[in-house]
Amino acid sequence: MTATRWQRARQITQIASVILFFLLAFLTYRGAESLVPLDLYLRVNPLVAFAAMMATRAFIATMALAMVALALGFVVGRAWCGWLCPLGALLDWTTPKTWKVSTLRAFQVSPNIKFILLLVIFFAALMGNLTFLILDPITILNRTFSGAALPALNALILGIETLLTPIAPLAPIVDFIEQNFRGTVLPAQQTTYGLGILFALVFVGIVALNWVASRFWCRYLCPLGAVYALQAKISWLRPRAVKECSHCAACMKACPTGAITVTKQGFTVDSAECVACMDCVSACPESVIGFRPPTADRRPQISGGQPSAVGGRALSRRQFIASAATAVTSVALFRAAPSAQRDDAFLVRPPGARENHFLEKCIRCAECVKVCPTGGLQPSLFEAGIEGFWTPLLVSRLGYCDFSCNACGQICPTGAIPPLALDAKRATVIGHAYIDENRCIPWASYNRCVVCEEMCPVPEKAIRLDEVDVIAPDGARVHLQRPRVIHTLCIGCGICEYQCPLVGPAAIRVYAPTVFPSRA
């Protein structure tokens, strides 16, 4: 097949991969069924798979596909980055057309940064910490999609509908959309995420770095790319010269990752930086360069790249030690924080997570956040300390843990949220509700309100009403039903807090679960 056709095949593969990624993400968001695992891109991700296995000291069967991806890396090097990575494709498509190689050459950044980040993740995982997996490209895309893109898109659609509804000829279109797509394609209600803007800014920042250098993220920062870069140095298929080079430098100008250097002696390709995009092959006017196995390498003296231990440029002993020291120091500081000794009062985890060594297993992929039908699961900021950065917690005022739903445990790729059966999930305590009598309407305002009792999904009712006759501040005798929480029945689902009619903080709030001492 000609170089142009290979290039076209790569473009089609990239488009298909991006469509598949966002289709699976959308199906996860809507809680739909799929023949393909909804978390496929995480299952084939060797970085998150092996970091999670190292942190938990256990084999995670659902991540076994990552071994296949890792094995393919020894055959095709960084082809994942150039052909399949959805973030890499988006960066390819957003690279400015005016970018010039001279601009890049003037901007000197060590490509070893990504190897340093990889080593930091490795050493932290050895100590049971996965905080640095927030840098994984697939988890970045997941968080951006679920926390920023979809809520913003739905808000935009609602805004457009609000504008169109008063226009009589267009009102039927709005009705058609609402009747046929609301609750199926579109969410039944607007979900909000407190960190959505932060996720969007991180993504925009990664894209904006393309204006500094094409694929800046891939060549300098991506830790998953570093995994494949290590393999690419010894991969079976690599760019090699097949005949004498005329030094026109067309390949160097076409290379999006700066992997090619042209000299008077020929050219060298840093295979650790090559993403197998085939742009150099199609750009070469004399068909000098091609992707070949070792047996087809006729001129190894000009084709293999600089010999080195890691990724084309040797990682120095100082950098290796600095990576280990950074990981050890960071994890030590994380665990010296107050959050490591005492939980935040509102740190309500998904069902079963708290008892499941959660921080050692959570890869910050946001799959649980995406699948939560009420939007109650939110990425944390500092509620669990920096060690728990961007791990999920239930914010009951924004959404509750649906009594008929166990989706978060079913989608979690590492088992950080255990896949509880629905009956077991319904019996799992994730928090306890407490009534603020200074705000509760029957207590503080002497008016009727039984919303929390009516909403409580526990069959035996964890919230009960006490019939009382009281004297109001104006001297009138009032008969009221005042709510009372039965903590031995409350599971902390949070629907009472979510439905509380008060503006601002609810009069009933769910706190992290407490083990009550025995009365005996």
Short mmCIF file of C-alpha atoms in Angstrom, two decimals:
data_model
loop_
_atom_site.label_atom_id
_atom_site.label_comp_id
_atom_site.label_asym_id
_atom_site.label_seq_id
_atom_site.Cartn_x
_atom_site.Cartn_y
_atom_site.Cartn_z
CA MET A 1 0.00 0.00 0.00
CA THR A 2 1.28 3.46 -0.86
CA ALA A 3 2.20 6.02 1.78
CA THR A 4 -0.75 8.19 0.85
CA ARG A 5 -3.14 5.30 1.40
CA TRP A 6 -1.53 4.49 4.76
CA GLN A 7 -1.95 8.13 5.70
CA ARG A 8 -5.59 8.04 4.64
CA ALA A 9 -6.10 4.83 6.59
CA ARG A 10 -4.69 6.51 9.68
CA GLN A 11 -7.02 9.47 9.31
CA ILE A 12 -10.03 7.18 8.96
CA THR A 13 -8.88 5.16 11.97
CA GLN A 14 -8.50 8.31 14.02
CA ILE A 15 -12.00 9.48 13.10
CA ALA A 16 -13.45 6.06 13.91
CA SER A 17 -11.59 5.94 17.22
CA VAL A 18 -12.80 9.39 18.29
CA ILE A 19 -16.38 8.54 17.31
CA LEU A 20 -16.18 5.23 19.22
CA PHE A 21 -14.72 6.91 22.30
CA PHE A 22 -17.41 9.56 22.50
CA LEU A 23 -20.16 7.10 21.57
CA LEU A 24 -19.14 4.82 24.46
CA ALA A 25 -18.86 7.83 26.73
CA PHE A 26 -22.34 8.98 25.73
CA LEU A 27 -23.83 5.49 26.19
CA THR A 28 -22.24 5.40 29.64
CA TYR A 29 -23.73 8.80 30.40
CA ARG A 30 -27.19 7.62 29.41
CA GLY A 31 -26.81 4.27 31.16
CA ALA A 32 -27.35 2.34 27.92
CA GLU A 33 -26.31 -1.20 27.06
CA SER A 34 -23.49 -1.93 24.64
CA LEU A 35 -21.89 -5.00 23.08
CA VAL A 36 -18.53 -3.28 23.48
CA PRO A 37 -17.41 -2.62 27.09
CA LEU A 38 -18.33 0.97 27.87
CA ASP A 39 -14.96 1.45 29.55
CA LEU A 40 -13.03 -0.10 26.64
CA TYR A 41 -10.47 2.72 26.39
CA LEU A 42 -9.58 2.30 30.05
CA ARG A 43 -9.37 -1.48 29.79
CA VAL A 44 -6.74 -1.24 27.04
CA ASN A 45 -4.79 1.46 28.86
CA PRO A 46 -1.55 -0.10 30.20
CA LEU A 47 -0.72 2.95 32.32
CA VAL A 48 -3.85 2.90 34.47
CA ALA A 49 -4.03 -0.91 34.45
CA PHE A 50 -0.56 -1.56 35.78
CA ALA A 51 -0.58 1.41 38.14
CA ALA A 52 -3.81 0.14 39.68
CA MET A 53 -2.45 -3.40 39.92
CA MET A 54 0.74 -2.18 41.59
CA ALA A 55 -1.19 0.00 44.03
CA THR A 56 -3.57 -2.80 45.00
CA ARG A 57 -0.98 -5.61 44.80
CA ALA A 58 -3.55 -7.65 42.93
CA PHE A 59 -4.39 -8.70 39.40
CA ILE A 60 -7.45 -6.86 38.06
CA ALA A 61 -9.13 -9.17 35.58
CA THR A 62 -11.16 -6.45 33.88
CA MET A 63 -7.93 -4.68 32.90
CA ALA A 64 -6.35 -7.76 31.29
CA LEU A 65 -6.78 -6.30 27.80
CA ALA A 66 -4.09 -3.79 28.68
CA MET A 67 -1.57 -6.62 28.39
CA VAL A 68 -2.55 -7.07 24.74
CA ALA A 69 -2.08 -3.35 24.13
CA LEU A 70 1.28 -3.50 25.85
CA ALA A 71 2.37 -6.45 23.70
CA LEU A 72 1.36 -4.58 20.53
CA GLY A 73 3.56 -1.71 21.65
CA PHE A 74 6.60 -3.95 21.11
CA VAL A 75 5.45 -4.51 17.52
CA VAL A 76 4.26 -1.09 16.38
CA GLY A 77 5.79 1.28 18.94
CA ARG A 78 3.75 4.43 19.55
CA ALA A 79 1.11 3.60 16.93
CA TRP A 80 -1.50 3.98 19.68
CA CYS A 81 -0.56 7.66 19.93
CA GLY A 82 -0.72 8.27 16.20
CA TRP A 83 -3.65 6.08 15.23
CA LEU A 84 -5.99 5.34 18.14
CA CYS A 85 -5.60 7.82 21.00
CA PRO A 86 -8.68 10.09 20.91
CA LEU A 87 -6.83 12.93 22.61
CA GLY A 88 -3.95 12.60 20.14
CA ALA A 89 -6.43 12.79 17.26
CA LEU A 90 -8.05 15.91 18.67
CA LEU A 91 -4.62 17.49 19.04
CA ASP A 92 -3.79 16.57 15.45
CA TRP A 93 -6.95 18.25 14.22
CA THR A 94 -6.41 21.41 16.26
CA THR A 95 -2.77 21.99 15.38
CA PRO A 96 -2.50 25.41 13.75
CA LYS A 97 -1.78 25.24 10.06
CA THR A 98 0.68 28.10 10.37
CA TRP A 99 2.94 26.13 12.70
CA LYS A 100 6.52 25.99 11.40
CA VAL A 101 9.34 23.70 12.37
CA SER A 102 11.61 26.69 13.03
CA THR A 103 9.24 27.80 15.78
CA LEU A 104 9.54 24.42 17.41
CA ARG A 105 13.30 24.29 17.19
CA ALA A 106 13.46 27.60 19.05
CA PHE A 107 11.38 26.15 21.86
CA GLN A 108 13.53 23.70 23.76
CA VAL A 109 11.76 21.46 26.24
CA SER A 110 13.16 18.17 27.39
CA PRO A 111 11.09 15.21 26.16
CA ASN A 112 12.29 13.43 29.28
CA ILE A 113 9.58 15.22 31.27
CA LYS A 114 7.06 12.58 30.27
CA PHE A 115 9.39 9.81 31.46
CA ILE A 116 9.86 11.62 34.75
CA LEU A 117 6.08 11.85 35.16
CA LEU A 118 5.78 8.16 34.31
CA LEU A 119 8.34 7.27 36.97
CA VAL A 120 6.56 9.47 39.52
CA ILE A 121 3.32 7.55 38.79
CA PHE A 122 5.23 4.26 39.03
CA PHE A 123 6.85 4.96 42.39
CA ALA A 124 3.66 6.47 43.83
CA ALA A 125 1.72 3.38 42.74
CA LEU A 126 4.28 1.20 44.49
CA MET A 127 3.32 3.07 47.66
CA GLY A 128 -0.38 2.54 47.00
CA ASN A 129 -1.12 5.99 45.62
CA LEU A 130 -2.81 6.77 42.29
CA THR A 131 -3.21 10.53 42.57
CA PHE A 132 -0.93 11.24 39.62
CA LEU A 133 -3.15 9.25 37.27
CA ILE A 134 -5.05 12.50 36.81
CA LEU A 135 -2.43 13.01 34.07
CA ASP A 136 -3.55 10.00 32.04
CA PRO A 137 -4.98 11.24 28.70
CA ILE A 138 -8.02 8.97 28.73
CA THR A 139 -9.05 10.04 32.22
CA ILE A 140 -8.54 13.68 31.19
CA LEU A 141 -10.90 13.24 28.25
CA ASN A 142 -13.43 11.37 30.40
CA ARG A 143 -13.52 14.10 33.03
CA THR A 144 -13.80 16.83 30.41
CA PHE A 145 -16.62 15.03 28.62
CA SER A 146 -18.71 14.21 31.69
CA GLY A 147 -17.93 17.22 33.87
CA ALA A 148 -17.83 20.01 31.33
CA ALA A 149 -18.84 19.19 27.75
CA LEU A 150 -22.15 17.38 28.26
CA PRO A 151 -23.57 19.67 30.98
CA ALA A 152 -22.59 22.70 28.90
CA LEU A 153 -24.14 21.19 25.76
CA ASN A 154 -27.42 20.47 27.54
CA ALA A 155 -27.49 23.96 29.01
CA LEU A 156 -26.93 25.35 25.53
CA ILE A 157 -29.80 23.29 24.12
CA LEU A 158 -32.09 24.43 26.93
CA GLY A 159 -31.09 28.02 26.29
CA ILE A 160 -31.86 27.73 22.58
CA GLU A 161 -35.22 26.11 23.37
CA THR A 162 -36.05 28.96 25.73
CA LEU A 163 -35.38 31.44 22.94
CA LEU A 164 -37.36 29.49 20.35
CA THR A 165 -40.42 28.61 22.41
CA PRO A 166 -42.03 32.10 22.26
CA ILE A 167 -41.75 32.04 18.45
CA ALA A 168 -44.98 30.35 17.40
CA PRO A 169 -43.77 28.69 14.15
CA LEU A 170 -40.77 27.19 15.97
CA ALA A 171 -42.50 26.08 19.15
CA PRO A 172 -43.56 22.69 17.65
CA ILE A 173 -39.91 21.91 16.95
CA VAL A 174 -39.05 22.49 20.59
CA ASP A 175 -41.99 20.31 21.65
CA PHE A 176 -40.85 17.56 19.27
CA ILE A 177 -37.33 17.60 20.71
CA GLU A 178 -38.55 17.56 24.30
CA GLN A 179 -41.11 14.81 23.74
CA ASN A 180 -38.87 12.51 21.71
CA PHE A 181 -35.35 13.10 23.03
CA ARG A 182 -35.65 14.41 26.58
CA GLY A 183 -34.96 11.55 28.97
CA THR A 184 -33.57 9.33 26.22
CA VAL A 185 -30.87 11.15 24.28
CA LEU A 186 -30.98 14.32 26.35
CA PRO A 187 -30.83 14.10 30.15
CA ALA A 188 -34.14 14.39 31.99
CA GLN A 189 -32.71 17.19 34.09
CA GLN A 190 -29.75 19.51 33.93
CA THR A 191 -26.76 18.14 35.83
CA THR A 192 -24.12 20.44 37.24
CA TYR A 193 -20.53 19.83 38.27
CA GLY A 194 -18.63 22.18 40.50
CA LEU A 195 -15.31 21.46 38.81
CA GLY A 196 -16.58 21.57 35.24
CA ILE A 197 -14.87 24.86 34.52
CA LEU A 198 -11.58 23.51 35.87
CA PHE A 199 -11.82 20.42 33.65
CA ALA A 200 -12.57 22.61 30.65
CA LEU A 201 -9.60 24.87 31.40
CA VAL A 202 -7.24 21.90 31.68
CA PHE A 203 -8.41 20.57 28.33
CA VAL A 204 -8.21 23.98 26.67
CA GLY A 205 -4.71 24.38 28.11
CA ILE A 206 -3.60 21.08 26.58
CA VAL A 207 -5.01 22.11 23.20
CA ALA A 208 -3.50 25.59 23.48
CA LEU A 209 -0.04 24.06 23.92
CA ASN A 210 -0.36 23.06 20.26
CA TRP A 211 0.41 26.68 19.46
CA VAL A 212 3.78 26.27 21.19
CA ALA A 213 4.60 23.04 19.42
CA SER A 214 2.46 20.57 17.53
CA ARG A 215 1.39 17.70 19.79
CA PHE A 216 3.14 19.39 22.73
CA TRP A 217 1.24 17.20 25.19
CA CYS A 218 2.16 13.96 23.39
CA ARG A 219 5.84 14.69 22.95
CA TYR A 220 6.61 16.29 26.33
CA LEU A 221 4.00 15.48 28.99
CA CYS A 222 1.88 12.40 28.29
CA PRO A 223 2.77 9.55 30.69
CA LEU A 224 0.84 7.02 28.61
CA GLY A 225 2.86 8.12 25.59
CA ALA A 226 5.98 7.54 27.69
CA VAL A 227 4.98 3.90 28.20
CA TYR A 228 4.76 3.35 24.44
CA ALA A 229 7.88 5.46 23.83
CA LEU A 230 9.92 3.06 25.96
CA GLN A 231 8.66 0.18 23.86
CA ALA A 232 9.08 2.04 20.57
CA LYS A 233 12.84 2.09 20.99
CA ILE A 234 12.93 -1.68 20.50
CA SER A 235 9.73 -2.13 18.51
CA TRP A 236 9.69 -4.42 15.51
CA LEU A 237 8.30 -1.87 13.05
CA ARG A 238 10.16 1.43 12.91
CA PRO A 239 10.88 4.15 10.35
CA ARG A 240 14.01 3.19 8.43
CA ALA A 241 15.88 4.41 5.35
CA VAL A 242 15.59 2.21 2.31
CA LYS A 243 17.97 4.13 0.03
CA GLU A 244 20.29 7.13 -0.07
CA CYS A 245 18.87 10.39 1.33
CA SER A 246 19.25 13.71 -0.52
CA HIS A 247 18.86 15.72 2.72
CA CYS A 248 15.89 17.77 1.52
CA ALA A 249 14.46 17.77 5.07
CA ALA A 250 10.88 17.31 3.82
CA CYS A 251 10.39 14.51 6.36
CA MET A 252 11.61 16.67 9.23
CA LYS A 253 9.20 19.46 8.30
CA ALA A 254 6.28 17.03 8.10
CA CYS A 255 6.95 15.24 11.38
CA PRO A 256 4.39 16.45 13.99
CA THR A 257 6.46 15.32 16.96
CA GLY A 258 9.91 16.51 15.93
CA ALA A 259 11.21 12.95 15.87
CA ILE A 260 13.32 13.42 12.72
CA THR A 261 16.64 15.26 12.47
CA VAL A 262 18.30 15.79 9.09
CA THR A 263 22.05 16.23 8.88
CA LYS A 264 24.65 16.16 6.15
CA GLN A 265 25.12 12.47 6.81
CA GLY A 266 21.44 11.67 6.34
CA PHE A 267 18.65 11.64 8.84
CA THR A 268 17.97 10.10 12.20
CA VAL A 269 14.60 9.18 13.65
CA ASP A 270 14.07 9.15 17.37
CA SER A 271 11.75 6.16 17.39
CA ALA A 272 10.66 6.94 20.93
CA GLU A 273 9.04 10.12 19.61
CA CYS A 274 7.69 8.64 16.38
CA VAL A 275 3.91 8.11 16.51
CA ALA A 276 3.81 6.19 13.20
CA CYS A 277 1.67 8.85 11.55
CA MET A 278 3.30 8.16 8.15
CA ASP A 279 3.49 11.89 7.36
CA CYS A 280 7.24 11.60 6.71
CA VAL A 281 6.74 8.71 4.34
CA SER A 282 4.23 10.58 2.23
CA ALA A 283 6.24 13.82 2.39
CA CYS A 284 9.50 12.26 1.18
CA PRO A 285 9.82 13.07 -2.57
CA GLU A 286 12.24 10.18 -3.16
CA SER A 287 10.57 7.48 -1.03
CA VAL A 288 13.68 7.16 1.11
CA ILE A 289 11.93 6.42 4.35
CA GLY A 290 9.60 3.56 5.15
CA PHE A 291 8.24 1.59 8.08
CA ARG A 292 10.06 -1.71 8.01
CA PRO A 293 10.96 -4.63 10.26
CA PRO A 294 14.67 -5.13 11.05
CA THR A 295 15.23 -7.58 8.20
CA ALA A 296 14.32 -4.88 5.68
CA ASP A 297 16.66 -2.32 7.20
CA ARG A 298 19.29 -1.80 4.53
CA ARG A 299 20.93 1.25 6.05
CA PRO A 300 20.87 1.01 9.81
CA GLN A 301 23.61 3.63 10.13
CA ILE A 302 21.22 6.44 9.19
CA SER A 303 17.86 5.22 10.30
CA GLY A 304 17.68 4.08 13.85
CA GLY A 305 17.87 7.25 15.88
CA GLN A 306 20.29 8.10 18.62
CA PRO A 307 21.23 5.15 20.83
CA SER A 308 20.12 5.70 24.37
CA ALA A 309 18.63 3.99 27.35
CA VAL A 310 15.26 5.73 27.32
CA GLY A 311 13.27 7.29 24.51
CA GLY A 312 16.05 8.58 22.34
CA ARG A 313 17.53 10.71 25.10
CA ALA A 314 18.95 9.01 28.13
CA LEU A 315 17.20 9.65 31.40
CA SER A 316 19.99 10.68 33.71
CA ARG A 317 20.60 9.10 37.07
CA ARG A 318 19.75 12.44 38.67
CA GLN A 319 16.40 12.56 36.89
CA PHE A 320 15.64 8.99 37.94
CA ILE A 321 16.43 9.73 41.58
CA ALA A 322 14.49 13.00 41.41
CA SER A 323 11.44 11.13 40.11
CA ALA A 324 11.57 8.65 42.95
CA ALA A 325 12.14 11.40 45.50
CA THR A 326 9.22 13.42 44.12
CA ALA A 327 6.89 10.44 44.37
CA VAL A 328 8.01 9.48 47.89
CA THR A 329 7.88 13.05 49.18
CA SER A 330 4.52 13.73 47.60
CA VAL A 331 2.88 10.62 48.98
CA ALA A 332 4.38 11.30 52.41
CA LEU A 333 3.00 14.85 52.38
CA PHE A 334 -0.40 13.62 51.18
CA ARG A 335 -0.58 11.22 54.11
CA ALA A 336 0.65 13.77 56.60
CA ALA A 337 -2.34 16.01 55.84
CA PRO A 338 -5.25 16.23 58.32
CA SER A 339 -7.51 14.44 55.83
CA ALA A 340 -5.43 11.29 56.30
CA GLN A 341 -6.26 11.24 60.02
CA ARG A 342 -9.87 12.35 60.04
CA ASP A 343 -12.38 12.30 57.18
CA ASP A 344 -14.15 15.41 56.03
CA ALA A 345 -17.66 15.42 57.53
CA PHE A 346 -19.24 15.50 54.07
CA LEU A 347 -16.98 12.90 52.44
CA VAL A 348 -19.75 10.53 51.40
CA ARG A 349 -18.36 7.88 49.07
CA PRO A 350 -20.25 5.71 46.54
CA PRO A 351 -21.78 2.49 47.94
CA GLY A 352 -19.18 0.04 49.21
CA ALA A 353 -16.18 2.21 48.28
CA ARG A 354 -15.27 3.32 51.79
CA GLU A 355 -14.69 -0.25 52.96
CA ASN A 356 -12.79 -1.23 49.80
CA HIS A 357 -9.36 0.49 50.04
CA PHE A 358 -10.85 3.05 47.69
CA LEU A 359 -7.89 5.39 47.24
CA GLU A 360 -5.62 2.49 46.27
CA LYS A 361 -7.96 1.51 43.44
CA CYS A 362 -9.56 4.69 42.12
CA ILE A 363 -7.90 5.81 38.87
CA ARG A 364 -9.85 9.11 38.65
CA CYS A 365 -11.45 8.03 35.38
CA ALA A 366 -14.83 9.67 36.18
CA GLU A 367 -16.78 6.72 34.78
CA CYS A 368 -18.91 6.62 37.96
CA VAL A 369 -19.50 10.36 37.74
CA LYS A 370 -20.59 9.96 34.15
CA VAL A 371 -23.02 7.12 34.80
CA CYS A 372 -24.66 8.58 37.92
CA PRO A 373 -28.24 9.35 36.77
CA THR A 374 -28.85 12.15 39.28
CA GLY A 375 -25.50 13.93 38.97
CA GLY A 376 -24.95 13.42 42.70
CA LEU A 377 -21.49 11.92 42.26
CA GLN A 378 -19.03 14.76 41.85
CA PRO A 379 -15.23 14.82 41.56
CA SER A 380 -13.76 15.96 44.85
CA LEU A 381 -11.36 18.84 45.18
CA PHE A 382 -9.79 18.85 48.63
CA GLU A 383 -12.49 17.06 50.64
CA ALA A 384 -10.32 13.93 50.72
CA GLY A 385 -7.04 15.82 50.73
CA ILE A 386 -4.74 15.99 47.75
CA GLU A 387 -4.39 12.20 47.89
CA GLY A 388 -8.06 11.95 47.02
CA PHE A 389 -7.96 14.67 44.38
CA TRP A 390 -10.73 14.18 41.78
CA THR A 391 -12.06 11.00 43.36
CA PRO A 392 -15.87 10.77 43.46
CA LEU A 393 -18.02 11.77 46.41
CA LEU A 394 -21.76 12.19 46.79
CA VAL A 395 -22.95 15.80 47.02
CA SER A 396 -26.54 15.23 48.05
CA ARG A 397 -27.68 18.80 47.52
CA LEU A 398 -26.89 18.41 43.80
CA GLY A 399 -28.10 14.83 43.38
CA TYR A 400 -28.78 11.72 45.41
CA CYS A 401 -27.90 8.04 45.34
CA ASP A 402 -30.88 6.53 43.51
CA PHE A 403 -32.34 3.62 45.50
CA SER A 404 -32.97 1.68 42.27
CA CYS A 405 -29.51 2.23 40.76
CA ASN A 406 -26.18 0.45 41.24
CA ALA A 407 -24.55 1.67 38.02
CA CYS A 408 -21.42 3.22 39.56
CA GLY A 409 -20.26 -0.13 40.91
CA GLN A 410 -20.99 -1.87 37.61
CA ILE A 411 -18.98 0.59 35.49
CA CYS A 412 -15.93 1.04 37.75
CA PRO A 413 -13.08 -0.60 35.77
CA THR A 414 -10.83 -1.35 38.74
CA GLY A 415 -13.42 -2.40 41.32
CA ALA A 416 -12.72 0.63 43.50
CA ILE A 417 -16.50 0.85 43.78
CA PRO A 418 -17.50 -2.79 44.26
CA PRO A 419 -20.09 -4.17 41.80
CA LEU A 420 -22.78 -4.72 44.41
CA ALA A 421 -26.06 -6.38 43.50
CA LEU A 422 -28.98 -4.02 43.85
CA ASP A 423 -30.25 -5.59 47.09
CA ALA A 424 -26.77 -5.41 48.64
CA LYS A 425 -26.29 -1.84 47.47
CA ARG A 426 -29.63 -0.81 49.01
CA ALA A 427 -28.45 -2.15 52.36
CA THR A 428 -25.03 -0.47 52.20
CA VAL A 429 -24.64 2.53 54.47
CA ILE A 430 -22.81 5.42 52.81
CA GLY A 431 -23.75 8.14 55.28
CA HIS A 432 -26.20 9.29 57.92
CA ALA A 433 -28.71 12.12 57.76
CA TYR A 434 -29.07 14.71 60.52
CA ILE A 435 -31.78 17.33 60.94
CA ASP A 436 -30.87 20.93 61.62
CA GLU A 437 -33.72 21.94 63.93
CA ASN A 438 -32.76 25.59 63.56
CA ARG A 439 -33.71 25.45 59.87
CA CYS A 440 -36.19 22.59 59.52
CA ILE A 441 -39.60 24.12 58.69
CA PRO A 442 -41.73 22.24 61.28
CA TRP A 443 -39.08 22.85 63.94
CA ALA A 444 -38.02 26.42 63.25
CA SER A 445 -41.01 27.95 61.42
CA TYR A 446 -43.91 26.01 62.99
CA ASN A 447 -45.25 25.18 59.52
CA ARG A 448 -46.11 21.89 57.91
CA CYS A 449 -43.50 20.03 55.82
CA VAL A 450 -43.09 16.27 55.43
CA VAL A 451 -41.01 16.17 52.24
CA CYS A 452 -38.05 14.28 53.69
CA GLU A 453 -40.28 11.57 55.20
CA GLU A 454 -42.22 11.17 51.97
CA MET A 455 -39.05 10.93 49.88
CA CYS A 456 -37.21 8.42 52.08
CA PRO A 457 -36.93 5.25 49.93
CA VAL A 458 -36.10 2.84 52.77
CA PRO A 459 -39.11 0.53 53.14
CA GLU A 460 -39.15 0.84 56.94
CA LYS A 461 -38.74 4.64 56.62
CA ALA A 462 -35.52 5.97 58.12
CA ILE A 463 -37.31 9.29 58.68
CA ARG A 464 -40.42 9.22 60.83
CA LEU A 465 -42.82 11.92 61.93
CA ASP A 466 -43.62 12.74 65.53
CA GLU A 467 -47.06 14.20 66.17
CA VAL A 468 -46.70 17.18 68.50
CA ASP A 469 -48.82 20.08 69.75
CA VAL A 470 -46.72 23.17 70.32
CA ILE A 471 -47.21 26.84 71.09
CA ALA A 472 -45.94 29.05 68.23
CA PRO A 473 -44.12 32.32 68.93
CA ASP A 474 -47.37 34.21 68.23
CA GLY A 475 -49.08 32.25 71.02
CA ALA A 476 -51.17 30.01 68.76
CA ARG A 477 -51.40 26.28 69.46
CA VAL A 478 -50.19 24.34 66.39
CA HIS A 479 -50.37 20.66 65.59
CA LEU A 480 -47.23 19.55 63.69
CA GLN A 481 -45.47 16.51 62.35
CA ARG A 482 -41.78 16.87 63.12
CA PRO A 483 -39.28 14.62 61.31
CA ARG A 484 -36.89 12.40 63.20
CA VAL A 485 -34.07 10.27 61.67
CA ILE A 486 -33.74 6.62 62.67
CA HIS A 487 -30.00 6.26 62.21
CA THR A 488 -30.06 2.48 62.42
CA LEU A 489 -32.16 2.51 59.24
CA CYS A 490 -30.68 5.47 57.37
CA ILE A 491 -28.32 4.52 54.51
CA GLY A 492 -27.35 8.09 53.60
CA CYS A 493 -28.76 8.09 50.07
CA GLY A 494 -29.30 11.84 50.35
CA ILE A 495 -32.67 12.16 48.64
CA CYS A 496 -34.02 13.89 51.77
CA GLU A 497 -31.30 16.53 51.52
CA TYR A 498 -31.79 16.89 47.77
CA GLN A 499 -35.56 17.37 48.05
CA CYS A 500 -35.54 19.67 51.10
CA PRO A 501 -37.49 22.77 49.95
CA LEU A 502 -35.30 25.28 51.77
CA VAL A 503 -33.15 27.64 49.73
CA GLY A 504 -29.44 27.14 50.27
CA PRO A 505 -28.22 24.41 52.61
CA ALA A 506 -30.89 21.83 53.38
CA ALA A 507 -32.35 21.44 56.85
CA ILE A 508 -31.44 17.78 56.70
CA ARG A 509 -27.92 16.91 55.60
CA VAL A 510 -26.05 13.71 54.98
CA TYR A 511 -22.71 13.29 56.71
CA ALA A 512 -20.04 10.62 56.40
CA PRO A 513 -21.19 7.48 58.22
CA THR A 514 -20.56 7.11 61.92
CA VAL A 515 -20.13 3.87 63.84
CA PHE A 516 -22.39 4.41 66.81
CA PRO A 517 -21.28 3.03 70.19
CA SER A 518 -23.39 0.36 71.76
CA ARG A 519 -25.98 1.43 74.33
CA ALA A 520 -25.00 -1.44 76.60
#
